[in-house]
Short mmCIF file of C-alpha atoms in Angstrom, two decimals:
data_model
loop_
_atom_site.label_atom_id
_atom_site.label_comp_id
_atom_site.label_asym_id
_atom_site.label_seq_id
_atom_site.Cartn_x
_atom_site.Cartn_y
_atom_site.Cartn_z
CA MET A 14 23.40 -10.36 -6.68
CA LEU A 15 26.60 -10.71 -4.54
CA TYR A 16 28.71 -10.11 -7.52
CA PHE A 17 27.32 -6.67 -7.85
CA LEU A 18 27.55 -6.02 -4.16
CA GLY A 19 31.09 -6.88 -4.47
CA LEU A 20 31.53 -4.14 -7.08
CA THR A 21 29.75 -1.78 -4.82
CA LEU A 22 32.08 -2.38 -1.84
CA MET A 23 35.11 -2.16 -4.03
CA VAL A 24 33.86 1.26 -5.16
CA VAL A 25 33.36 2.17 -1.57
CA GLY A 26 36.96 1.07 -0.68
CA GLY A 27 38.22 3.36 -3.44
CA VAL A 28 36.27 6.40 -2.40
CA MET A 29 37.38 6.14 1.05
CA LEU A 30 41.04 6.85 -0.16
CA PHE A 31 40.06 10.35 -1.52
CA PRO A 32 40.36 12.06 1.98
CA LEU A 33 44.03 10.96 2.34
CA PRO A 34 45.40 13.79 0.30
CA ILE A 35 43.48 16.18 2.58
CA ALA A 36 44.90 14.47 5.60
CA SER A 37 48.50 14.96 4.20
CA LEU A 38 47.81 18.61 3.27
CA THR A 39 46.43 19.58 6.59
CA GLY A 40 48.90 17.61 8.68
CA GLU A 41 46.18 15.35 10.08
CA TYR A 42 48.30 12.24 9.47
CA PHE A 43 46.71 10.49 12.61
CA LEU A 44 43.51 10.12 10.59
CA ILE A 45 45.04 8.21 7.60
CA PRO A 46 44.82 4.63 9.28
CA TYR A 47 41.07 5.47 9.98
CA PHE A 48 40.42 5.59 6.24
CA LEU A 49 42.94 3.11 5.10
CA ILE A 50 41.77 0.30 7.26
CA PRO A 51 38.09 0.33 6.48
CA SER A 52 38.90 1.01 2.76
CA ALA A 53 40.98 -2.09 2.55
CA ILE A 54 38.37 -4.21 4.44
CA ALA A 55 35.61 -2.94 2.13
CA PHE A 56 37.80 -3.59 -1.00
CA LEU A 57 38.96 -6.98 -0.01
CA LEU A 58 35.36 -8.17 0.90
CA GLY A 59 34.10 -6.73 -2.30
CA PHE A 60 36.82 -8.44 -4.21
CA LEU A 61 36.02 -11.83 -2.78
CA PHE A 62 32.32 -11.34 -3.76
CA PHE A 63 33.49 -10.17 -7.20
CA LYS A 64 35.83 -13.08 -7.67
CA PHE A 65 33.82 -16.02 -6.31
CA PHE A 66 30.24 -15.12 -7.54
CA GLU A 67 29.21 -15.08 -11.12
CA GLU A 68 27.71 -12.06 -12.78
CA GLU A 69 23.92 -12.77 -13.48
CA GLU A 70 21.04 -10.71 -14.64
CA LEU A 71 19.15 -9.25 -11.80
CA SER A 72 15.46 -9.30 -11.52
CA TYR A 73 13.73 -5.89 -10.48
CA GLY A 74 13.16 -7.27 -7.01
CA GLU A 75 16.83 -8.30 -6.61
CA ALA A 76 17.99 -4.95 -7.90
CA MET A 77 15.86 -3.22 -5.25
CA VAL A 78 17.18 -5.45 -2.50
CA LEU A 79 20.78 -4.71 -3.68
CA ALA A 80 20.10 -1.09 -3.44
CA ALA A 81 18.71 -1.40 0.08
CA ILE A 82 21.47 -3.55 1.33
CA SER A 83 24.08 -1.36 -0.40
CA PHE A 84 23.18 1.81 1.57
CA LEU A 85 23.28 -0.05 4.83
CA LEU A 86 26.74 -1.41 4.19
CA ILE A 87 28.19 1.74 2.62
CA SER A 88 26.96 3.78 5.64
CA LEU A 89 28.58 1.13 7.92
CA PHE A 90 32.02 1.38 6.39
CA GLY A 91 31.62 5.22 6.11
CA SER A 92 31.03 5.54 9.77
CA PHE A 93 34.40 4.28 10.92
CA PRO A 94 36.23 7.56 10.49
CA PHE A 95 33.54 9.32 12.65
CA VAL A 96 34.17 6.84 15.36
CA MET A 97 38.06 6.83 15.34
CA GLY A 98 38.65 10.23 14.05
CA ALA A 99 35.86 12.40 15.50
CA GLY A 100 35.04 10.67 18.77
CA LEU A 101 31.37 9.82 17.94
CA ASP A 102 29.84 6.82 19.47
CA PRO A 103 28.88 3.98 16.93
CA ILE A 104 25.19 4.76 16.73
CA SER A 105 25.95 8.56 16.18
CA ALA A 106 28.65 7.86 13.71
CA TYR A 107 26.38 5.56 11.77
CA PHE A 108 23.67 8.34 11.88
CA GLU A 109 26.23 10.72 10.48
CA SER A 110 27.22 8.33 7.78
CA MET A 111 23.76 7.43 6.71
CA SER A 112 22.83 11.15 6.78
CA GLY A 113 25.77 11.81 4.35
CA PHE A 114 25.25 8.96 1.94
CA THR A 115 21.49 9.45 1.70
CA THR A 116 22.20 13.17 1.17
CA THR A 117 20.18 14.20 4.11
CA GLY A 118 22.32 16.53 6.17
CA LEU A 119 21.15 16.06 9.71
CA THR A 120 24.26 15.91 11.86
CA MET A 121 25.42 14.60 15.21
CA PHE A 122 28.31 17.26 15.53
CA GLU A 123 27.70 19.90 18.09
CA MET A 124 27.52 23.43 17.02
CA PRO A 125 28.90 25.57 19.89
CA GLY A 126 28.68 28.81 17.96
CA PRO A 127 29.59 30.71 14.81
CA GLY A 128 32.61 29.51 12.87
CA THR A 129 33.93 26.22 11.47
CA ILE A 130 32.69 23.03 13.05
CA ASP A 131 34.99 21.65 15.72
CA ALA A 132 36.23 18.58 13.82
CA PRO A 133 39.35 17.91 11.71
CA GLN A 134 39.09 19.14 8.17
CA THR A 135 39.63 15.64 6.77
CA ILE A 136 36.56 14.49 8.59
CA LEU A 137 34.47 17.48 7.33
CA PHE A 138 35.75 16.72 3.81
CA TRP A 139 34.66 13.12 4.26
CA ARG A 140 31.27 14.25 5.25
CA SER A 141 30.81 16.35 2.08
CA LEU A 142 32.24 13.71 -0.20
CA SER A 143 29.80 11.11 1.24
CA GLN A 144 26.93 13.34 0.14
CA TRP A 145 28.41 13.99 -3.16
CA VAL A 146 28.83 10.26 -3.89
CA GLY A 147 25.49 9.42 -2.51
CA GLY A 148 23.83 11.93 -4.79
CA LEU A 149 25.66 10.48 -7.83
CA GLY A 150 24.69 6.88 -6.76
CA ILE A 151 21.02 7.62 -6.39
CA MET A 152 20.90 9.13 -9.93
CA ILE A 153 22.52 6.03 -11.41
CA LEU A 154 19.96 3.99 -9.51
CA PHE A 155 17.26 6.12 -11.08
CA LEU A 156 18.68 5.64 -14.57
CA SER A 157 18.79 1.80 -14.09
CA THR A 158 15.08 2.05 -13.12
CA VAL A 159 13.91 4.23 -16.03
CA LEU A 160 16.02 2.73 -18.73
CA GLY A 161 15.68 -0.85 -17.42
CA ALA A 162 12.42 -2.42 -16.53
CA GLY A 163 10.56 0.70 -15.35
CA ARG A 164 7.48 1.05 -17.48
CA ILE A 165 5.71 3.18 -14.97
CA SER A 166 8.91 5.32 -14.38
CA LYS A 167 9.18 5.71 -18.10
CA ARG A 168 5.53 7.08 -18.14
CA LEU A 169 6.35 9.42 -15.27
CA PHE A 170 9.42 10.54 -17.14
CA SER A 171 7.45 11.28 -20.23
CA ALA A 172 4.75 13.05 -18.27
CA GLU A 173 7.42 15.30 -16.74
CA GLY A 174 8.15 16.72 -20.15
CA GLY A 175 10.68 14.25 -21.22
CA GLY A 176 9.31 12.69 -24.37
CA GLY A 177 12.00 11.55 -26.99
CA ARG A 178 15.53 10.61 -26.66
CA ILE A 179 17.45 11.90 -23.58
CA GLY A 180 21.05 11.38 -24.55
CA PRO A 181 23.49 9.57 -26.90
CA ALA A 182 21.92 6.80 -29.00
CA ASN A 183 22.59 3.19 -28.64
CA ARG A 184 24.29 1.94 -31.86
CA ARG A 185 21.83 -0.84 -32.05
CA GLY A 186 18.69 1.43 -31.79
CA PRO A 187 17.21 4.72 -30.71
CA GLU A 188 17.17 3.89 -27.00
CA VAL A 189 19.91 5.22 -24.88
CA THR A 190 21.97 2.74 -22.73
CA ILE A 191 22.35 2.94 -18.96
CA ARG A 192 26.17 3.12 -19.42
CA ALA A 193 25.85 6.05 -21.83
CA MET A 194 23.40 7.97 -19.44
CA ALA A 195 25.45 7.29 -16.44
CA LYS A 196 28.55 8.69 -18.08
CA SER A 197 26.77 11.85 -19.24
CA THR A 198 25.38 12.26 -15.79
CA TRP A 199 28.84 11.77 -14.18
CA LYS A 200 30.25 14.47 -16.55
CA ILE A 201 27.57 16.97 -15.87
CA TYR A 202 27.56 16.33 -12.10
CA THR A 203 31.25 16.87 -12.10
CA LEU A 204 31.29 19.89 -14.19
CA PHE A 205 28.53 21.56 -12.16
CA THR A 206 30.41 20.83 -8.93
CA LEU A 207 33.70 22.38 -10.22
CA VAL A 208 31.95 25.41 -11.46
CA ALA A 209 30.07 25.93 -8.24
CA ALA A 210 33.24 25.62 -6.25
CA LEU A 211 35.00 28.17 -8.44
CA ILE A 212 32.11 30.71 -8.12
CA PHE A 213 31.89 30.24 -4.46
CA TRP A 214 35.58 31.01 -4.24
CA LEU A 215 35.47 33.98 -6.68
CA VAL A 216 32.76 35.73 -4.55
CA GLY A 217 34.63 35.48 -1.28
CA MET A 218 34.21 32.02 0.22
CA PRO A 219 37.39 30.44 1.53
CA ALA A 220 38.70 27.69 -0.78
CA PHE A 221 38.15 24.67 1.58
CA GLU A 222 34.51 25.86 2.37
CA SER A 223 33.90 26.51 -1.41
CA ILE A 224 34.83 22.88 -2.36
CA ASN A 225 32.77 21.34 0.51
CA HIS A 226 29.67 23.53 -0.15
CA ALA A 227 29.74 22.90 -3.92
CA MET A 228 29.59 19.16 -3.26
CA THR A 229 26.86 19.42 -0.82
CA ALA A 230 24.86 21.95 -2.65
CA LEU A 231 24.79 20.06 -5.87
CA SER A 232 23.99 16.79 -4.22
CA THR A 233 21.27 18.66 -2.33
CA GLY A 234 22.78 17.26 0.86
CA GLY A 235 23.26 20.28 2.81
CA PHE A 236 26.22 19.30 5.13
CA SER A 237 28.16 22.41 5.93
CA VAL A 238 31.63 22.92 7.26
CA THR A 239 30.43 25.91 9.34
CA SER A 240 28.46 25.76 12.48
CA ASP A 241 25.71 28.18 11.21
CA SER A 242 25.52 26.88 7.68
CA PHE A 243 25.18 29.97 5.37
CA ALA A 244 24.05 32.41 8.07
CA SER A 245 27.44 34.27 8.42
CA TYR A 246 27.92 34.52 4.60
CA SER A 247 27.35 37.69 2.54
CA ASN A 248 24.08 38.20 0.53
CA LEU A 249 26.12 37.62 -2.63
CA ILE A 250 27.27 34.21 -1.56
CA LEU A 251 23.66 33.42 -0.55
CA VAL A 252 22.45 34.30 -3.98
CA VAL A 253 25.25 32.22 -5.65
CA GLY A 254 24.29 29.24 -3.41
CA LEU A 255 20.78 29.10 -4.79
CA PHE A 256 21.88 28.00 -8.26
CA PRO A 257 23.69 24.67 -7.49
CA MET A 258 20.65 23.69 -5.07
CA ILE A 259 18.26 24.31 -7.88
CA ALA A 260 20.41 22.50 -10.38
CA GLY A 261 20.57 19.44 -8.13
CA ALA A 262 16.88 19.36 -7.58
CA ILE A 263 16.18 19.26 -11.35
CA SER A 264 16.10 15.83 -13.13
CA PHE A 265 19.54 15.31 -14.70
CA THR A 266 17.82 13.86 -17.61
CA THR A 267 16.66 17.44 -18.19
CA HIS A 268 20.28 18.62 -17.77
CA ILE A 269 21.41 16.09 -20.36
CA ARG A 270 18.87 17.35 -22.83
CA VAL A 271 19.97 20.95 -22.36
CA THR A 272 23.59 20.20 -22.69
CA SER A 273 22.73 18.08 -25.76
CA GLY A 274 21.11 21.08 -27.55
CA ASP A 275 17.44 21.03 -26.46
CA LEU A 276 17.56 24.42 -24.81
CA LYS A 277 13.73 24.31 -24.37
CA ALA A 278 13.86 21.37 -21.96
CA LEU A 279 13.80 23.48 -18.83
CA ILE A 280 10.80 25.38 -20.15
CA LYS A 281 9.03 22.24 -21.12
CA SER A 282 9.57 20.46 -17.80
CA ASN A 283 6.40 20.25 -15.77
CA GLU A 284 8.37 19.64 -12.65
CA VAL A 285 10.43 22.87 -13.12
CA LYS A 286 7.20 24.84 -13.61
CA LEU A 287 5.71 23.48 -10.40
CA MET A 288 8.97 23.93 -8.37
CA LEU A 289 9.20 27.56 -9.47
CA PHE A 290 5.51 28.13 -8.49
CA LEU A 291 6.00 26.51 -5.10
CA ILE A 292 9.12 28.55 -4.40
CA VAL A 293 7.40 31.82 -5.32
CA LEU A 294 4.27 30.93 -3.21
CA SER A 295 6.22 29.76 -0.21
CA THR A 296 8.58 32.78 -0.46
CA VAL A 297 5.47 35.00 -0.26
CA LEU A 298 4.13 33.22 2.78
CA LEU A 299 7.33 33.21 4.57
CA SER A 300 8.07 36.80 3.94
CA TRP A 301 5.07 37.92 5.91
CA ASN A 302 7.43 37.50 8.99
CA LEU A 303 10.89 37.20 7.47
CA GLY A 304 12.99 39.39 5.22
CA TRP A 305 12.79 38.61 1.48
CA ALA A 306 16.23 37.30 1.36
CA ASP A 307 15.83 34.63 4.26
CA ALA A 308 12.30 33.83 2.83
CA LEU A 309 13.71 33.05 -0.50
CA PHE A 310 16.71 31.10 0.65
CA SER A 311 14.65 29.11 3.15
CA SER A 312 12.08 28.35 0.44
CA ILE A 313 14.56 27.09 -2.15
CA THR A 314 16.59 25.05 0.39
CA ALA A 315 13.42 23.30 1.58
CA GLN A 316 11.92 22.79 -1.89
CA THR A 317 15.17 21.33 -3.21
CA THR A 318 15.69 19.26 -0.02
CA THR A 319 19.14 20.70 0.29
CA GLY A 320 19.01 21.77 3.91
CA PHE A 321 21.24 24.89 3.98
CA SER A 322 20.05 27.51 6.23
CA SER A 323 20.50 31.25 6.06
CA VAL A 324 19.44 31.72 9.68
CA GLY A 325 21.18 28.84 11.35
CA GLU A 326 19.50 26.22 13.49
CA ALA A 327 19.21 28.76 16.27
CA GLY A 328 17.18 30.97 13.92
CA LEU A 329 14.77 28.08 13.24
CA ILE A 330 14.31 27.41 16.85
CA ASN A 331 14.08 30.81 18.42
CA GLY A 332 14.44 33.31 15.65
CA PRO A 333 11.84 36.01 14.98
CA GLY A 334 9.31 35.16 12.37
CA TRP A 335 9.71 31.33 12.76
CA GLY A 336 6.25 30.37 14.19
CA PRO A 337 4.21 27.24 13.52
CA LEU A 338 2.77 28.70 10.20
CA GLN A 339 6.33 29.34 8.83
CA LYS A 340 7.44 25.87 9.92
CA SER A 341 4.42 24.25 8.39
CA VAL A 342 5.04 25.82 5.02
CA ILE A 343 8.55 24.45 4.94
CA VAL A 344 7.28 20.93 6.07
CA LEU A 345 4.97 20.78 3.15
CA GLN A 346 7.77 21.75 0.82
CA MET A 347 10.01 19.10 2.32
CA VAL A 348 7.29 16.42 1.75
CA ILE A 349 6.75 17.46 -1.84
CA GLY A 350 10.40 17.45 -2.55
CA ALA A 351 12.46 17.80 -5.64
CA GLY A 352 12.54 16.47 -9.22
CA PHE A 353 12.20 12.83 -10.35
CA GLY A 354 15.77 11.75 -11.43
CA SER A 355 17.44 14.48 -9.38
CA THR A 356 19.58 14.22 -6.24
CA GLY A 357 16.66 15.64 -4.13
CA GLY A 358 14.24 13.75 -1.84
CA GLY A 359 10.66 13.94 -0.92
CA ILE A 360 7.66 12.41 -2.74
CA LYS A 361 8.90 14.14 -5.92
CA LEU A 362 7.32 16.92 -7.99
CA ILE A 363 6.04 14.71 -10.80
CA ARG A 364 4.21 12.40 -8.40
CA THR A 365 2.50 15.45 -6.93
CA ILE A 366 1.47 16.51 -10.27
CA VAL A 367 0.09 13.07 -11.16
CA LEU A 368 -1.86 12.86 -7.77
CA GLY A 369 -3.33 16.37 -8.21
CA THR A 370 -4.24 15.61 -11.87
CA ALA A 371 -5.88 12.42 -10.85
CA VAL A 372 -8.10 14.25 -8.27
CA TYR A 373 -9.40 16.62 -11.03
CA TRP A 374 -9.80 13.54 -13.31
CA LEU A 375 -12.00 11.86 -10.68
CA VAL A 376 -14.14 14.89 -10.32
CA LYS A 377 -14.39 15.41 -13.91
CA ARG A 378 -15.28 11.76 -14.62
CA ALA A 379 -18.01 12.03 -11.78
CA VAL A 380 -19.92 14.91 -13.30
CA LEU A 381 -19.83 13.61 -16.94
CA PRO A 382 -22.09 10.92 -18.27
CA GLU A 383 -20.99 7.40 -17.66
CA ARG A 384 -20.30 6.71 -21.34
CA ALA A 385 -17.89 9.63 -21.52
CA VAL A 386 -14.27 8.66 -22.10
CA VAL A 387 -11.97 10.77 -19.98
CA PRO A 388 -8.35 10.07 -20.29
CA LEU A 389 -5.92 10.91 -17.66
CA THR A 390 -3.21 12.93 -19.42
CA ILE A 391 -0.32 15.02 -18.30
CA GLY A 392 1.22 16.85 -21.20
CA LYS A 393 1.23 14.36 -24.17
CA GLU A 394 1.34 11.34 -21.91
CA THR A 395 -1.77 9.23 -21.01
CA LEU A 396 -1.50 7.56 -17.69
CA SER A 397 -3.28 4.42 -16.85
CA GLU A 398 -5.20 3.88 -13.73
CA GLU A 399 -2.57 1.31 -12.58
CA THR A 400 0.01 3.87 -12.74
CA VAL A 401 -1.94 6.33 -10.61
CA LEU A 402 -2.89 3.51 -8.20
CA GLN A 403 0.78 2.66 -7.68
CA ILE A 404 1.76 6.29 -7.24
CA ALA A 405 -1.11 6.70 -4.63
CA VAL A 406 0.16 3.65 -2.74
CA PHE A 407 3.62 5.00 -2.72
CA GLY A 408 2.38 8.34 -1.59
CA PHE A 409 0.27 6.82 1.03
CA SER A 410 3.14 4.66 2.35
CA PHE A 411 5.51 7.68 2.51
CA ILE A 412 2.93 9.71 4.47
CA LEU A 413 2.04 6.83 6.79
CA LEU A 414 5.75 6.32 7.65
CA LEU A 415 5.97 10.11 8.33
CA VAL A 416 3.10 10.06 10.60
CA ALA A 417 4.40 7.09 12.56
CA GLY A 418 7.92 8.64 12.76
CA SER A 419 6.46 11.95 14.03
CA MET A 420 4.39 10.34 16.63
CA ILE A 421 7.31 8.17 17.99
CA THR A 422 9.51 11.33 18.05
CA MET A 423 6.90 13.28 19.97
CA ALA A 424 6.52 10.29 22.44
CA ALA A 425 10.21 10.07 22.97
CA MET A 426 10.90 13.82 23.15
CA PRO A 427 7.96 15.47 24.83
CA GLN A 428 10.01 18.52 25.81
CA TYR A 429 9.76 19.62 22.09
CA SER A 430 6.65 20.92 20.37
CA ALA A 431 4.67 18.75 18.10
CA ILE A 432 5.50 21.03 15.08
CA ASP A 433 9.25 20.74 15.86
CA CYS A 434 9.12 16.98 16.07
CA VAL A 435 7.08 16.68 12.83
CA PHE A 436 9.75 19.24 11.28
CA ASP A 437 12.74 17.07 12.04
CA SER A 438 11.04 13.73 11.25
CA VAL A 439 9.92 15.05 7.87
CA SER A 440 13.45 16.41 7.30
CA ALA A 441 14.95 12.99 7.90
CA GLN A 442 12.70 11.07 5.65
CA GLY A 443 12.64 13.78 3.04
CA THR A 444 16.39 13.64 3.15
CA VAL A 445 16.44 17.43 3.68
CA GLY A 446 18.60 18.11 6.79
CA LEU A 447 16.95 21.30 8.26
CA SER A 448 16.34 21.00 11.95
CA ALA A 449 14.21 22.82 14.42
CA GLY A 450 16.61 21.70 17.26
CA VAL A 451 15.27 18.20 17.82
CA THR A 452 18.16 16.51 16.11
CA GLY A 453 21.42 16.42 18.01
CA TYR A 454 24.06 14.32 19.72
CA GLY A 455 22.05 14.13 23.02
CA MET A 456 18.86 12.89 21.44
CA PRO A 457 17.40 9.52 22.69
CA VAL A 458 19.08 6.44 21.01
CA VAL A 459 15.59 5.33 19.93
CA VAL A 460 15.00 8.47 17.93
CA LYS A 461 18.51 8.25 16.29
CA LEU A 462 17.73 4.82 15.12
CA LEU A 463 14.27 6.05 13.96
CA PHE A 464 15.72 8.83 11.88
CA ILE A 465 18.44 6.46 10.45
CA ILE A 466 15.56 4.22 9.22
CA GLN A 467 13.69 7.24 7.89
CA MET A 468 16.69 8.54 6.05
CA TRP A 469 17.25 5.18 4.60
CA VAL A 470 13.54 4.57 3.56
CA GLY A 471 13.25 8.08 2.20
CA ARG A 472 16.34 7.86 0.16
CA LEU A 473 15.32 4.51 -1.38
CA GLU A 474 11.72 5.60 -1.82
CA VAL A 475 10.09 3.03 0.27
CA ILE A 476 9.67 0.15 -2.25
CA PRO A 477 13.18 -1.30 -2.18
CA VAL A 478 12.96 -1.50 1.67
CA PHE A 479 9.63 -3.30 1.44
CA THR A 480 11.17 -5.62 -1.21
CA LEU A 481 14.04 -6.44 1.20
CA LEU A 482 11.49 -7.25 4.03
CA GLY A 483 9.90 -9.56 1.45
CA TYR A 484 13.09 -11.35 1.15
CA LEU A 485 13.76 -11.60 4.81
CA PHE A 486 10.32 -13.10 5.33
CA HIS A 487 10.86 -15.54 2.48
CA LYS A 488 8.37 -14.15 0.16
CA THR A 489 9.19 -13.75 -3.39
CA PRO A 490 9.36 -10.11 -4.23
CA SER A 491 7.34 -8.66 -7.20
CA ARG A 492 9.19 -8.56 -10.39
CA GLY A 493 6.76 -6.08 -11.60
CA LYS A 494 7.59 -2.53 -12.73
CA PRO A 495 8.77 -0.05 -10.47
CA ILE A 496 6.78 3.13 -9.30
#
């Protein structure tokens, strides 16, 4: 496992060099050592692991532990520029870094008023890059699960509307390889980002802001280089911003199908259908007290778990039309989340479909004769009771952690309303980034640490964290199939 951890650290060391040209172009030369030093340490440590430990086939449990540890270490190295270059304390810097690599978007930077965030441009670029890299990394992890040992993940994938081949065929057989899928995903992800940046710039967004917002929109991260997110932009820019958010929230296996010639893949996707339904329903509910433009933007940014805002944080706290009902609608969307195999967070749309179908199946089986055979099917895929049980356990664990996190937040910050505490707790664990004002530099350390854990657990979808705990307590983790 240390061999692969070494590879991960070497990649992190390389990624930390990308902000250096920005520092040179902007004249922020004083920031260069703050990237070079952690980059060198990460690369050297990774090289030692890579050199002195042999490559070995990982079990499912070991792969999950590797993923959990990797996010902790990546966020650690990524936090150094925030401490040295932006003046954040170590815990706040780690919060910012974890929020970036998990594509959450909650921030420790103060927002004094409209305009660009009061931080060096190189630091702002690093925040955006961390989300872009984190979004790509979580999709590669997804592909490893689906195309590796993931029998249940494959069934979920088929139920989502993904029967058949999803990319280039392996020469030795009809199944795709993880390497081929990862390559296709990287190409599409990069292309979409470049196109989004270009269109943002063409419709009037400054070049630097266009590049950053393209990265954080497609990764459904939501970090913005402006203090009020998208609130000060024109309606045209708001409309343009909807498309990369939606693209990032759709499974990239669906994107691969579309770009490979299966143009009906979007129409056939059960997740896309549910996503559009929830967006329309939420927009209607929100528009009772908001304008249609803000209602639509808020609905999409919540459902895709991106976290951009057309009203700014101040609008969510004190803005007209944002009462408990409207915030509750957004909370439900953040819990459900985006597509399976996308950059988005939440429980995931396909799991919601499975759980809803299972409830209908249980009712149907209860009213029919005992001898009746009632298969549980979604599309052309028949799901076993084991599959549904594991998804139910995942959903229960996710909700239980949300409840615990919300209660701790309410106890630690009694000056905020219950709905606002729940809102930010869900935003952290759903890797969304919207805030009702609870999250900020001045929040208690215990809540900062809590949200760091929730972002980490939410991004990894619970199971890898439980597997890591199993290792720490000297229990052999399950080598069974992933949820």
